[in-house]
Amino acid sequence: MSRVYDMELLHVKSNKILRAKKQLSPEFKDASVRFTLEEYQGDESWFIIQPSYKHKQIGDPVVIGDKVTLFACRAGCALNIKQLHSNTKQHKLISDTNHHEINNNNNNNNNNNTSWQINLYLSYQDNLEHILKGGDIIRLFHSEAEKFLTCDAYENELHVFLRTTFRAATTTARSSKALWEVEVIHSDCRRTGAGHWNSLFRLKHLITGLYLCPKVIKINNKSGEQGAFCKQDQDDGCIESFLTLSKEPTYETVFEMDSTSHYKESDGFIPNNAFVRICHTASRMWIKASEIPIDTDADKPIMYKVTTTLRQLNLSVFDA
C-alpha cells in the first residue's frame, strides 16, 4: 500500500514557511487563496505532492525532473502562478507583503500554471558544513585592512567598499549590508555545488540582489601624477578599476578564489573561514584594498574603495 505524506515548503533564503490562506478577493468573483511566506507553521502550510500527468499515480516515487502539482491541504487547491496585474511583479514572492492570490477553481484545465518541475539545487554529497558551497551567506573580511566588504548607499548612490569596523572580533559583526550570497557556477544553471579552488563563483549582495563586478573608467591625469590604482596609462589619462554592482549575472560578474598557501586540501574543497585571494576571471585582475576614501566629507572616513591589481599582494587577502 502506498503512503501519501504531508510536507511543508521552506523558503531557504528567508527561512520562512509557505502558507495558503482562503480569503475573498476583489480580483475574482468567488473566493481566492492567498499564498504567503511566514515564520509560523500550521495546517495552512501542509502540502501534498501530486502527479501532473496521468501516467503517474499518487504514491509513486518522485524523482528529479518530475513535473508535479503542489496541493494545499487546508485551502483545497493547487499552488500556481498567475500574474494579477501586468504592470506589477507579483511573481516575486519575497515577503508577507508580496503575495499571490489564485482563483480557487480545481477544474482549471491549464496545466502550465499549476505544474512544477523538481530540479536538484545542491547534491547531498556537496552539502558539507565545513566547506564553502553555493547558497552560503558569508562576510568577506579583509585580513590586512581589517575591514568588511560592504555595499551601502552614499549620496544617493550604491557603493561597494571596505568598511572600517571597531569591533573586537569579526564574529561579532551584525550589519546585513556586509552579507554576500555565494553562487558556485554549475554547467546546469539551475544547480550549484561545493566550492573548489578551481571553481567559478559569483557573489550576490544579499539585500540588493546585485552582483559584484569590476568597473573600469578613464580619468584625466594631466598633472603627470599616476592615479592610486591605475591599470594602464592612455595618453593624458589612466584606466581605473574598482568594484561595483551589476543587475545581471554576466561573465563580468564571475570570480575565482585562490589559496594564500601552496598547500591545498586533497579534495580541492575551499574550507570555511579560509584565507583567499579573489581573481576576476575576465580581466585576470585581483581584488585589493586601497586607502581611497569615499566619504571624503567625514572627519574620519570609514568607507574605502576596493580596487584591482595585476599582482597577487597581501592587500588582496580576504577571510571567507
PDB file of C-alpha atoms in Angstrom:
ATOM      1  CA  MET A   1       0.000   0.000   0.000  1.00  0.00           C
ATOM      2  CA  SER A   2       1.398   3.380  -0.994  1.00  0.00           C
ATOM      3  CA  ARG A   3       1.539   6.224   1.513  1.00  0.00           C
ATOM      4  CA  VAL A   4       0.881   9.904   0.988  1.00  0.00           C
ATOM      5  CA  TYR A   5       2.768  12.343   3.215  1.00  0.00           C
ATOM      6  CA  ASP A   6       2.018  15.958   4.018  1.00  0.00           C
ATOM      7  CA  MET A   7       5.000  18.268   3.741  1.00  0.00           C
ATOM      8  CA  GLU A   8       5.940  21.891   4.311  1.00  0.00           C
ATOM      9  CA  LEU A   9       7.809  24.133   1.871  1.00  0.00           C
ATOM     10  CA  LEU A  10      10.630  26.129   3.471  1.00  0.00           C
ATOM     11  CA  HIS A  11      11.952  29.120   1.539  1.00  0.00           C
ATOM     12  CA  VAL A  12      15.691  28.796   2.099  1.00  0.00           C
ATOM     13  CA  LYS A  13      16.703  32.427   1.633  1.00  0.00           C
ATOM     14  CA  SER A  14      14.111  33.921   4.001  1.00  0.00           C
ATOM     15  CA  ASN A  15      13.834  30.827   6.238  1.00  0.00           C
ATOM     16  CA  LYS A  16      10.035  31.152   6.102  1.00  0.00           C
ATOM     17  CA  ILE A  17       7.259  28.619   5.500  1.00  0.00           C
ATOM     18  CA  LEU A  18       4.832  28.845   2.557  1.00  0.00           C
ATOM     19  CA  ARG A  19       1.218  29.071   3.759  1.00  0.00           C
ATOM     20  CA  ALA A  20      -2.092  29.070   1.844  1.00  0.00           C
ATOM     21  CA  LYS A  21      -5.000  31.102   3.246  1.00  0.00           C
ATOM     22  CA  LYS A  22      -8.535  31.339   1.912  1.00  0.00           C
ATOM     23  CA  GLN A  23      -9.932  34.837   1.582  1.00  0.00           C
ATOM     24  CA  LEU A  24     -12.244  36.983  -0.517  1.00  0.00           C
ATOM     25  CA  SER A  25     -10.534  38.898  -3.277  1.00  0.00           C
ATOM     26  CA  PRO A  26     -11.810  41.847  -5.337  1.00  0.00           C
ATOM     27  CA  GLU A  27      -9.924  40.422  -8.310  1.00  0.00           C
ATOM     28  CA  PHE A  28     -12.255  37.425  -8.526  1.00  0.00           C
ATOM     29  CA  LYS A  29     -15.984  36.971  -8.069  1.00  0.00           C
ATOM     30  CA  ASP A  30     -15.549  33.983  -5.776  1.00  0.00           C
ATOM     31  CA  ALA A  31     -13.142  33.025  -3.017  1.00  0.00           C
ATOM     32  CA  SER A  32      -9.419  33.034  -3.656  1.00  0.00           C
ATOM     33  CA  VAL A  33      -6.360  31.701  -1.885  1.00  0.00           C
ATOM     34  CA  ARG A  34      -3.501  33.865  -0.711  1.00  0.00           C
ATOM     35  CA  PHE A  35      -0.014  32.336  -0.593  1.00  0.00           C
ATOM     36  CA  THR A  36       2.393  33.975   1.841  1.00  0.00           C
ATOM     37  CA  LEU A  37       5.783  33.330   3.398  1.00  0.00           C
ATOM     38  CA  GLU A  38       5.517  33.294   7.187  1.00  0.00           C
ATOM     39  CA  GLU A  39       7.617  32.255  10.153  1.00  0.00           C
ATOM     40  CA  TYR A  40       4.899  30.158  11.771  1.00  0.00           C
ATOM     41  CA  GLN A  41       3.821  26.627  10.918  1.00  0.00           C
ATOM     42  CA  GLY A  42       0.305  25.175  10.912  1.00  0.00           C
ATOM     43  CA  ASP A  43      -2.156  23.183   8.864  1.00  0.00           C
ATOM     44  CA  GLU A  44      -2.248  26.031   6.323  1.00  0.00           C
ATOM     45  CA  SER A  45       1.350  25.153   5.439  1.00  0.00           C
ATOM     46  CA  TRP A  46       0.680  21.486   4.644  1.00  0.00           C
ATOM     47  CA  PHE A  47       1.066  20.420   1.019  1.00  0.00           C
ATOM     48  CA  ILE A  48       0.797  17.124  -0.869  1.00  0.00           C
ATOM     49  CA  ILE A  49       2.817  16.270  -3.970  1.00  0.00           C
ATOM     50  CA  GLN A  50       0.508  15.064  -6.733  1.00  0.00           C
ATOM     51  CA  PRO A  51       1.481  13.893 -10.241  1.00  0.00           C
ATOM     52  CA  SER A  52       0.797  16.294 -13.102  1.00  0.00           C
ATOM     53  CA  TYR A  53       0.312  13.600 -15.746  1.00  0.00           C
ATOM     54  CA  LYS A  54      -1.958  10.572 -15.929  1.00  0.00           C
ATOM     55  CA  HIS A  55       0.858   8.048 -16.414  1.00  0.00           C
ATOM     56  CA  LYS A  56       1.938   8.813 -12.824  1.00  0.00           C
ATOM     57  CA  GLN A  57      -0.110   7.886  -9.772  1.00  0.00           C
ATOM     58  CA  ILE A  58      -0.256   9.155  -6.192  1.00  0.00           C
ATOM     59  CA  GLY A  59       2.199   7.120  -4.163  1.00  0.00           C
ATOM     60  CA  ASP A  60       4.727   6.652  -6.982  1.00  0.00           C
ATOM     61  CA  PRO A  61       8.325   7.658  -6.171  1.00  0.00           C
ATOM     62  CA  VAL A  62       9.148  11.274  -7.005  1.00  0.00           C
ATOM     63  CA  VAL A  63      12.483  11.735  -8.786  1.00  0.00           C
ATOM     64  CA  ILE A  64      14.499  14.633 -10.159  1.00  0.00           C
ATOM     65  CA  GLY A  65      12.913  16.019 -13.320  1.00  0.00           C
ATOM     66  CA  ASP A  66       9.336  15.009 -12.468  1.00  0.00           C
ATOM     67  CA  LYS A  67       6.584  17.546 -13.023  1.00  0.00           C
ATOM     68  CA  VAL A  68       4.228  17.646 -10.065  1.00  0.00           C
ATOM     69  CA  THR A  69       1.353  19.611  -8.570  1.00  0.00           C
ATOM     70  CA  LEU A  70       1.677  21.042  -5.065  1.00  0.00           C
ATOM     71  CA  PHE A  71      -1.763  20.713  -3.467  1.00  0.00           C
ATOM     72  CA  ALA A  72      -2.563  22.807  -0.378  1.00  0.00           C
ATOM     73  CA  CYS A  73      -4.451  20.547   2.051  1.00  0.00           C
ATOM     74  CA  ARG A  74      -6.341  23.189   4.043  1.00  0.00           C
ATOM     75  CA  ALA A  75      -7.091  25.528   1.135  1.00  0.00           C
ATOM     76  CA  GLY A  76      -8.056  22.678  -1.188  1.00  0.00           C
ATOM     77  CA  CYS A  77      -6.304  23.988  -4.289  1.00  0.00           C
ATOM     78  CA  ALA A  78      -3.048  23.675  -6.176  1.00  0.00           C
ATOM     79  CA  LEU A  79      -0.192  26.150  -5.937  1.00  0.00           C
ATOM     80  CA  ASN A  80       0.005  28.016  -9.221  1.00  0.00           C
ATOM     81  CA  ILE A  81       1.407  31.168 -10.752  1.00  0.00           C
ATOM     82  CA  LYS A  82      -0.931  33.764 -12.181  1.00  0.00           C
ATOM     83  CA  GLN A  83       0.031  37.381 -12.550  1.00  0.00           C
ATOM     84  CA  LEU A  84      -2.873  39.570 -11.459  1.00  0.00           C
ATOM     85  CA  HIS A  85      -1.575  42.863 -12.824  1.00  0.00           C
ATOM     86  CA  SER A  86       0.662  43.111 -15.868  1.00  0.00           C
ATOM     87  CA  ASN A  87       2.310  46.257 -14.511  1.00  0.00           C
ATOM     88  CA  THR A  88       3.413  44.675 -11.233  1.00  0.00           C
ATOM     89  CA  LYS A  89       5.947  41.991 -10.478  1.00  0.00           C
ATOM     90  CA  GLN A  90       3.805  39.825  -8.229  1.00  0.00           C
ATOM     91  CA  HIS A  91       5.601  36.673  -9.294  1.00  0.00           C
ATOM     92  CA  LYS A  92       8.374  37.659  -6.882  1.00  0.00           C
ATOM     93  CA  LEU A  93       7.240  36.144  -3.599  1.00  0.00           C
ATOM     94  CA  ILE A  94       9.664  37.993  -1.348  1.00  0.00           C
ATOM     95  CA  SER A  95       7.868  38.734   1.908  1.00  0.00           C
ATOM     96  CA  ASP A  96       4.475  38.815   3.581  1.00  0.00           C
ATOM     97  CA  THR A  97       3.555  41.984   1.707  1.00  0.00           C
ATOM     98  CA  ASN A  98       4.285  40.392  -1.679  1.00  0.00           C
ATOM     99  CA  HIS A  99       1.953  37.524  -2.319  1.00  0.00           C
ATOM    100  CA  HIS A 100      -0.214  35.703  -4.850  1.00  0.00           C
ATOM    101  CA  GLU A 101      -3.940  35.250  -4.929  1.00  0.00           C
ATOM    102  CA  ILE A 102      -5.332  32.492  -7.128  1.00  0.00           C
ATOM    103  CA  ASN A 103      -8.853  31.551  -8.096  1.00  0.00           C
ATOM    104  CA  ASN A 104      -9.993  28.547  -6.072  1.00  0.00           C
ATOM    105  CA  ASN A 105     -11.061  26.600  -9.127  1.00  0.00           C
ATOM    106  CA  ASN A 106      -9.972  22.970  -9.275  1.00  0.00           C
ATOM    107  CA  ASN A 107     -11.440  22.486 -12.745  1.00  0.00           C
ATOM    108  CA  ASN A 108      -8.813  24.628 -14.381  1.00  0.00           C
ATOM    109  CA  ASN A 109      -7.512  22.705 -17.378  1.00  0.00           C
ATOM    110  CA  ASN A 110      -4.458  24.884 -17.813  1.00  0.00           C
ATOM    111  CA  ASN A 111      -1.747  22.594 -16.501  1.00  0.00           C
ATOM    112  CA  ASN A 112       1.064  25.013 -17.309  1.00  0.00           C
ATOM    113  CA  ASN A 113       0.354  27.307 -14.346  1.00  0.00           C
ATOM    114  CA  THR A 114      -0.011  24.533 -11.750  1.00  0.00           C
ATOM    115  CA  SER A 115       2.793  22.212 -12.851  1.00  0.00           C
ATOM    116  CA  TRP A 116       6.149  22.432 -11.081  1.00  0.00           C
ATOM    117  CA  GLN A 117       9.318  20.636 -12.143  1.00  0.00           C
ATOM    118  CA  ILE A 118      11.587  19.236  -9.440  1.00  0.00           C
ATOM    119  CA  ASN A 119      15.232  20.141 -10.072  1.00  0.00           C
ATOM    120  CA  LEU A 120      18.285  19.384  -7.974  1.00  0.00           C
ATOM    121  CA  TYR A 121      19.873  22.515  -6.494  1.00  0.00           C
ATOM    122  CA  LEU A 122      22.616  21.054  -4.295  1.00  0.00           C
ATOM    123  CA  SER A 123      23.668  17.409  -4.059  1.00  0.00           C
ATOM    124  CA  TYR A 124      23.782  15.902  -0.576  1.00  0.00           C
ATOM    125  CA  GLN A 125      27.403  14.921  -1.294  1.00  0.00           C
ATOM    126  CA  ASP A 126      28.311  18.613  -1.597  1.00  0.00           C
ATOM    127  CA  ASN A 127      26.210  19.741   1.357  1.00  0.00           C
ATOM    128  CA  LEU A 128      29.065  19.684   3.859  1.00  0.00           C
ATOM    129  CA  GLU A 129      29.157  22.050   6.819  1.00  0.00           C
ATOM    130  CA  HIS A 130      32.903  22.695   6.815  1.00  0.00           C
ATOM    131  CA  ILE A 131      33.244  23.798   3.173  1.00  0.00           C
ATOM    132  CA  LEU A 132      32.141  26.781   1.106  1.00  0.00           C
ATOM    133  CA  LYS A 133      29.230  25.948  -1.208  1.00  0.00           C
ATOM    134  CA  GLY A 134      26.569  27.564  -3.337  1.00  0.00           C
ATOM    135  CA  GLY A 135      23.854  29.249  -1.317  1.00  0.00           C
ATOM    136  CA  ASP A 136      26.117  30.040   1.652  1.00  0.00           C
ATOM    137  CA  ILE A 137      25.772  33.511   3.150  1.00  0.00           C
ATOM    138  CA  ILE A 138      29.178  34.904   4.101  1.00  0.00           C
ATOM    139  CA  ARG A 139      31.014  38.041   5.153  1.00  0.00           C
ATOM    140  CA  LEU A 140      34.292  38.875   3.421  1.00  0.00           C
ATOM    141  CA  PHE A 141      36.760  40.328   5.926  1.00  0.00           C
ATOM    142  CA  HIS A 142      39.945  41.892   4.585  1.00  0.00           C
ATOM    143  CA  SER A 143      42.637  40.467   6.833  1.00  0.00           C
ATOM    144  CA  GLU A 144      45.240  43.247   6.475  1.00  0.00           C
ATOM    145  CA  ALA A 145      42.949  46.284   6.362  1.00  0.00           C
ATOM    146  CA  GLU A 146      40.635  44.747   8.992  1.00  0.00           C
ATOM    147  CA  LYS A 147      37.546  45.909   7.124  1.00  0.00           C
ATOM    148  CA  PHE A 148      34.405  44.200   5.819  1.00  0.00           C
ATOM    149  CA  LEU A 149      33.425  44.166   2.144  1.00  0.00           C
ATOM    150  CA  THR A 150      30.172  46.128   2.261  1.00  0.00           C
ATOM    151  CA  CYS A 151      27.564  47.640  -0.037  1.00  0.00           C
ATOM    152  CA  ASP A 152      25.623  50.710   1.031  1.00  0.00           C
ATOM    153  CA  ALA A 153      24.236  53.958  -0.325  1.00  0.00           C
ATOM    154  CA  TYR A 154      26.248  57.153  -0.083  1.00  0.00           C
ATOM    155  CA  GLU A 155      24.923  60.414  -1.529  1.00  0.00           C
ATOM    156  CA  ASN A 156      22.042  58.522  -3.201  1.00  0.00           C
ATOM    157  CA  GLU A 157      24.360  56.074  -4.970  1.00  0.00           C
ATOM    158  CA  LEU A 158      25.255  52.479  -4.159  1.00  0.00           C
ATOM    159  CA  HIS A 159      28.933  51.842  -3.457  1.00  0.00           C
ATOM    160  CA  VAL A 160      30.985  48.724  -2.809  1.00  0.00           C
ATOM    161  CA  PHE A 161      33.673  49.460  -0.245  1.00  0.00           C
ATOM    162  CA  LEU A 162      35.696  48.199   2.676  1.00  0.00           C
ATOM    163  CA  ARG A 163      34.127  49.468   5.864  1.00  0.00           C
ATOM    164  CA  THR A 164      36.150  50.181   8.966  1.00  0.00           C
ATOM    165  CA  THR A 165      34.942  48.143  11.924  1.00  0.00           C
ATOM    166  CA  PHE A 166      35.565  48.944  15.554  1.00  0.00           C
ATOM    167  CA  ARG A 167      34.548  45.508  16.785  1.00  0.00           C
ATOM    168  CA  ALA A 168      36.971  43.367  18.737  1.00  0.00           C
ATOM    169  CA  ALA A 169      36.278  40.255  16.644  1.00  0.00           C
ATOM    170  CA  THR A 170      34.922  39.576  13.169  1.00  0.00           C
ATOM    171  CA  THR A 171      32.372  37.127  14.560  1.00  0.00           C
ATOM    172  CA  THR A 172      30.588  39.961  16.380  1.00  0.00           C
ATOM    173  CA  ALA A 173      29.603  41.708  13.126  1.00  0.00           C
ATOM    174  CA  ARG A 174      25.878  42.359  12.811  1.00  0.00           C
ATOM    175  CA  SER A 175      25.341  44.509   9.712  1.00  0.00           C
ATOM    176  CA  SER A 176      23.387  42.766   6.952  1.00  0.00           C
ATOM    177  CA  LYS A 177      24.902  45.191   4.430  1.00  0.00           C
ATOM    178  CA  ALA A 178      28.086  43.098   4.538  1.00  0.00           C
ATOM    179  CA  LEU A 179      26.340  39.811   3.710  1.00  0.00           C
ATOM    180  CA  TRP A 180      27.048  38.137   0.367  1.00  0.00           C
ATOM    181  CA  GLU A 181      25.479  35.021  -1.128  1.00  0.00           C
ATOM    182  CA  VAL A 182      27.891  32.606  -2.794  1.00  0.00           C
ATOM    183  CA  GLU A 183      26.888  31.240  -6.194  1.00  0.00           C
ATOM    184  CA  VAL A 184      29.034  28.354  -7.421  1.00  0.00           C
ATOM    185  CA  ILE A 185      28.595  28.282 -11.191  1.00  0.00           C
ATOM    186  CA  HIS A 186      27.434  24.898 -12.497  1.00  0.00           C
ATOM    187  CA  SER A 187      27.061  23.603 -16.057  1.00  0.00           C
ATOM    188  CA  ASP A 188      23.327  23.429 -15.289  1.00  0.00           C
ATOM    189  CA  CYS A 189      22.194  26.983 -14.489  1.00  0.00           C
ATOM    190  CA  ARG A 190      19.578  25.616 -12.065  1.00  0.00           C
ATOM    191  CA  ARG A 191      22.187  23.883  -9.916  1.00  0.00           C
ATOM    192  CA  THR A 192      25.065  24.743  -7.629  1.00  0.00           C
ATOM    193  CA  GLY A 193      27.671  22.729  -5.766  1.00  0.00           C
ATOM    194  CA  ALA A 194      30.602  22.705  -3.404  1.00  0.00           C
ATOM    195  CA  GLY A 195      33.287  25.327  -3.876  1.00  0.00           C
ATOM    196  CA  HIS A 196      36.633  24.108  -5.232  1.00  0.00           C
ATOM    197  CA  TRP A 197      39.785  26.136  -5.732  1.00  0.00           C
ATOM    198  CA  ASN A 198      39.230  25.946  -9.483  1.00  0.00           C
ATOM    199  CA  SER A 199      35.506  26.759  -9.312  1.00  0.00           C
ATOM    200  CA  LEU A 200      33.890  29.833 -10.821  1.00  0.00           C
ATOM    201  CA  PHE A 201      31.883  31.989  -8.414  1.00  0.00           C
ATOM    202  CA  ARG A 202      29.502  34.888  -8.287  1.00  0.00           C
ATOM    203  CA  LEU A 203      28.991  36.996  -5.178  1.00  0.00           C
ATOM    204  CA  LYS A 204      25.482  38.419  -4.820  1.00  0.00           C
ATOM    205  CA  HIS A 205      24.748  41.132  -2.287  1.00  0.00           C
ATOM    206  CA  LEU A 206      22.043  39.711  -0.061  1.00  0.00           C
ATOM    207  CA  ILE A 207      19.990  42.879   0.459  1.00  0.00           C
ATOM    208  CA  THR A 208      20.059  44.382  -3.036  1.00  0.00           C
ATOM    209  CA  GLY A 209      20.289  41.153  -5.045  1.00  0.00           C
ATOM    210  CA  LEU A 210      23.003  42.743  -7.204  1.00  0.00           C
ATOM    211  CA  TYR A 211      26.191  41.013  -8.339  1.00  0.00           C
ATOM    212  CA  LEU A 212      29.734  42.067  -7.540  1.00  0.00           C
ATOM    213  CA  CYS A 213      31.757  43.120 -10.594  1.00  0.00           C
ATOM    214  CA  PRO A 214      34.615  45.484 -11.513  1.00  0.00           C
ATOM    215  CA  LYS A 215      34.089  48.808 -13.242  1.00  0.00           C
ATOM    216  CA  VAL A 216      36.763  50.332 -15.456  1.00  0.00           C
ATOM    217  CA  ILE A 217      36.832  54.082 -16.116  1.00  0.00           C
ATOM    218  CA  LYS A 218      39.298  56.520 -17.664  1.00  0.00           C
ATOM    219  CA  ILE A 219      40.288  59.587 -15.650  1.00  0.00           C
ATOM    220  CA  ASN A 220      42.224  62.682 -16.647  1.00  0.00           C
ATOM    221  CA  ASN A 221      45.767  62.772 -15.383  1.00  0.00           C
ATOM    222  CA  LYS A 222      47.261  65.854 -16.997  1.00  0.00           C
ATOM    223  CA  SER A 223      49.310  66.667 -13.924  1.00  0.00           C
ATOM    224  CA  GLY A 224      51.573  63.731 -14.671  1.00  0.00           C
ATOM    225  CA  GLU A 225      50.876  62.002 -11.384  1.00  0.00           C
ATOM    226  CA  GLN A 226      49.641  58.467 -11.628  1.00  0.00           C
ATOM    227  CA  GLY A 227      46.312  57.610 -10.076  1.00  0.00           C
ATOM    228  CA  ALA A 228      46.250  55.495  -6.960  1.00  0.00           C
ATOM    229  CA  PHE A 229      45.008  52.443  -8.811  1.00  0.00           C
ATOM    230  CA  CYS A 230      45.832  52.896 -12.476  1.00  0.00           C
ATOM    231  CA  LYS A 231      45.799  49.753 -14.553  1.00  0.00           C
ATOM    232  CA  GLN A 232      47.483  51.282 -17.578  1.00  0.00           C
ATOM    233  CA  ASP A 233      48.251  54.730 -18.936  1.00  0.00           C
ATOM    234  CA  GLN A 234      46.454  56.026 -22.003  1.00  0.00           C
ATOM    235  CA  ASP A 235      47.565  59.393 -23.406  1.00  0.00           C
ATOM    236  CA  ASP A 236      46.955  62.028 -20.721  1.00  0.00           C
ATOM    237  CA  GLY A 237      44.834  59.764 -18.539  1.00  0.00           C
ATOM    238  CA  CYS A 238      44.815  56.350 -16.984  1.00  0.00           C
ATOM    239  CA  ILE A 239      42.448  53.442 -16.528  1.00  0.00           C
ATOM    240  CA  GLU A 240      40.966  52.915 -13.072  1.00  0.00           C
ATOM    241  CA  SER A 241      39.289  49.713 -11.972  1.00  0.00           C
ATOM    242  CA  PHE A 242      37.221  49.381  -8.810  1.00  0.00           C
ATOM    243  CA  LEU A 243      34.380  47.199  -7.586  1.00  0.00           C
ATOM    244  CA  THR A 244      30.746  47.997  -8.235  1.00  0.00           C
ATOM    245  CA  LEU A 245      27.480  46.093  -8.747  1.00  0.00           C
ATOM    246  CA  SER A 246      25.638  44.638 -11.727  1.00  0.00           C
ATOM    247  CA  LYS A 247      21.959  43.743 -12.115  1.00  0.00           C
ATOM    248  CA  GLU A 248      22.590  40.825 -14.453  1.00  0.00           C
ATOM    249  CA  PRO A 249      24.771  37.729 -13.802  1.00  0.00           C
ATOM    250  CA  THR A 250      27.005  38.257 -16.830  1.00  0.00           C
ATOM    251  CA  TYR A 251      30.523  36.967 -17.461  1.00  0.00           C
ATOM    252  CA  GLU A 252      31.818  40.202 -15.917  1.00  0.00           C
ATOM    253  CA  THR A 253      30.440  39.032 -12.540  1.00  0.00           C
ATOM    254  CA  VAL A 254      32.481  35.795 -12.476  1.00  0.00           C
ATOM    255  CA  PHE A 255      35.347  35.388  -9.988  1.00  0.00           C
ATOM    256  CA  GLU A 256      37.773  32.708  -8.817  1.00  0.00           C
ATOM    257  CA  MET A 257      39.244  32.074  -5.379  1.00  0.00           C
ATOM    258  CA  ASP A 258      42.880  31.194  -4.871  1.00  0.00           C
ATOM    259  CA  SER A 259      44.541  29.880  -1.727  1.00  0.00           C
ATOM    260  CA  THR A 260      47.116  32.003   0.092  1.00  0.00           C
ATOM    261  CA  SER A 261      49.279  28.926   0.762  1.00  0.00           C
ATOM    262  CA  HIS A 262      50.800  26.368  -1.565  1.00  0.00           C
ATOM    263  CA  TYR A 263      49.156  23.586   0.425  1.00  0.00           C
ATOM    264  CA  LYS A 264      45.610  22.777  -0.571  1.00  0.00           C
ATOM    265  CA  GLU A 265      43.208  20.105   0.605  1.00  0.00           C
ATOM    266  CA  SER A 266      43.468  16.850  -1.340  1.00  0.00           C
ATOM    267  CA  ASP A 267      39.771  17.011  -2.240  1.00  0.00           C
ATOM    268  CA  GLY A 268      40.154  20.567  -3.564  1.00  0.00           C
ATOM    269  CA  PHE A 269      37.333  21.969  -1.418  1.00  0.00           C
ATOM    270  CA  ILE A 270      37.509  25.513  -0.046  1.00  0.00           C
ATOM    271  CA  PRO A 271      37.119  25.252   3.743  1.00  0.00           C
ATOM    272  CA  ASN A 272      35.028  27.732   5.694  1.00  0.00           C
ATOM    273  CA  ASN A 273      36.918  30.755   7.061  1.00  0.00           C
ATOM    274  CA  ALA A 274      39.768  30.164   4.618  1.00  0.00           C
ATOM    275  CA  PHE A 275      42.125  32.966   3.618  1.00  0.00           C
ATOM    276  CA  VAL A 276      41.601  33.549  -0.105  1.00  0.00           C
ATOM    277  CA  ARG A 277      42.593  35.861  -2.911  1.00  0.00           C
ATOM    278  CA  ILE A 278      39.774  36.743  -5.302  1.00  0.00           C
ATOM    279  CA  CYS A 279      40.528  37.000  -9.017  1.00  0.00           C
ATOM    280  CA  HIS A 280      38.235  38.488 -11.648  1.00  0.00           C
ATOM    281  CA  THR A 281      38.035  35.816 -14.330  1.00  0.00           C
ATOM    282  CA  ALA A 282      37.587  38.035 -17.391  1.00  0.00           C
ATOM    283  CA  SER A 283      40.354  40.562 -16.674  1.00  0.00           C
ATOM    284  CA  ARG A 284      42.613  38.332 -14.508  1.00  0.00           C
ATOM    285  CA  MET A 285      42.807  41.203 -12.009  1.00  0.00           C
ATOM    286  CA  TRP A 286      42.968  40.622  -8.257  1.00  0.00           C
ATOM    287  CA  ILE A 287      40.722  42.418  -5.775  1.00  0.00           C
ATOM    288  CA  LYS A 288      42.675  44.510  -3.258  1.00  0.00           C
ATOM    289  CA  ALA A 289      42.202  47.141  -0.584  1.00  0.00           C
ATOM    290  CA  SER A 290      43.005  50.804  -1.100  1.00  0.00           C
ATOM    291  CA  GLU A 291      43.323  53.936   1.014  1.00  0.00           C
ATOM    292  CA  ILE A 292      40.996  55.938  -1.234  1.00  0.00           C
ATOM    293  CA  PRO A 293      38.067  57.197   0.866  1.00  0.00           C
ATOM    294  CA  ILE A 294      34.543  57.512  -0.470  1.00  0.00           C
ATOM    295  CA  ASP A 295      33.093  59.560   2.399  1.00  0.00           C
ATOM    296  CA  THR A 296      35.620  62.357   1.958  1.00  0.00           C
ATOM    297  CA  ASP A 297      33.456  64.864   3.814  1.00  0.00           C
ATOM    298  CA  ALA A 298      33.669  62.848   7.050  1.00  0.00           C
ATOM    299  CA  ASP A 299      36.173  63.748   9.769  1.00  0.00           C
ATOM    300  CA  LYS A 300      37.209  60.097   9.981  1.00  0.00           C
ATOM    301  CA  PRO A 301      36.309  58.260   6.764  1.00  0.00           C
ATOM    302  CA  ILE A 302      35.159  54.658   7.194  1.00  0.00           C
ATOM    303  CA  MET A 303      34.355  53.823   3.547  1.00  0.00           C
ATOM    304  CA  TYR A 304      37.286  52.909   1.288  1.00  0.00           C
ATOM    305  CA  LYS A 305      37.234  51.907  -2.360  1.00  0.00           C
ATOM    306  CA  VAL A 306      38.025  48.339  -3.374  1.00  0.00           C
ATOM    307  CA  THR A 307      40.311  48.258  -6.393  1.00  0.00           C
ATOM    308  CA  THR A 308      42.013  45.670  -8.590  1.00  0.00           C
ATOM    309  CA  THR A 309      45.618  44.865  -9.406  1.00  0.00           C
ATOM    310  CA  LEU A 310      47.522  42.610 -11.784  1.00  0.00           C
ATOM    311  CA  ARG A 311      49.681  41.219  -8.974  1.00  0.00           C
ATOM    312  CA  GLN A 312      48.882  38.983  -6.011  1.00  0.00           C
ATOM    313  CA  LEU A 313      49.516  41.073  -2.918  1.00  0.00           C
ATOM    314  CA  ASN A 314      48.929  40.837   0.808  1.00  0.00           C
ATOM    315  CA  LEU A 315      46.343  43.570   0.268  1.00  0.00           C
ATOM    316  CA  SER A 316      44.370  41.018  -1.774  1.00  0.00           C
ATOM    317  CA  VAL A 317      43.711  38.545   1.044  1.00  0.00           C
ATOM    318  CA  PHE A 318      40.191  38.049   2.413  1.00  0.00           C
ATOM    319  CA  ASP A 319      38.800  35.773   5.089  1.00  0.00           C
ATOM    320  CA  ALA A 320      35.819  33.957   3.551  1.00  0.00           C
TER     321      ALA A 320
END
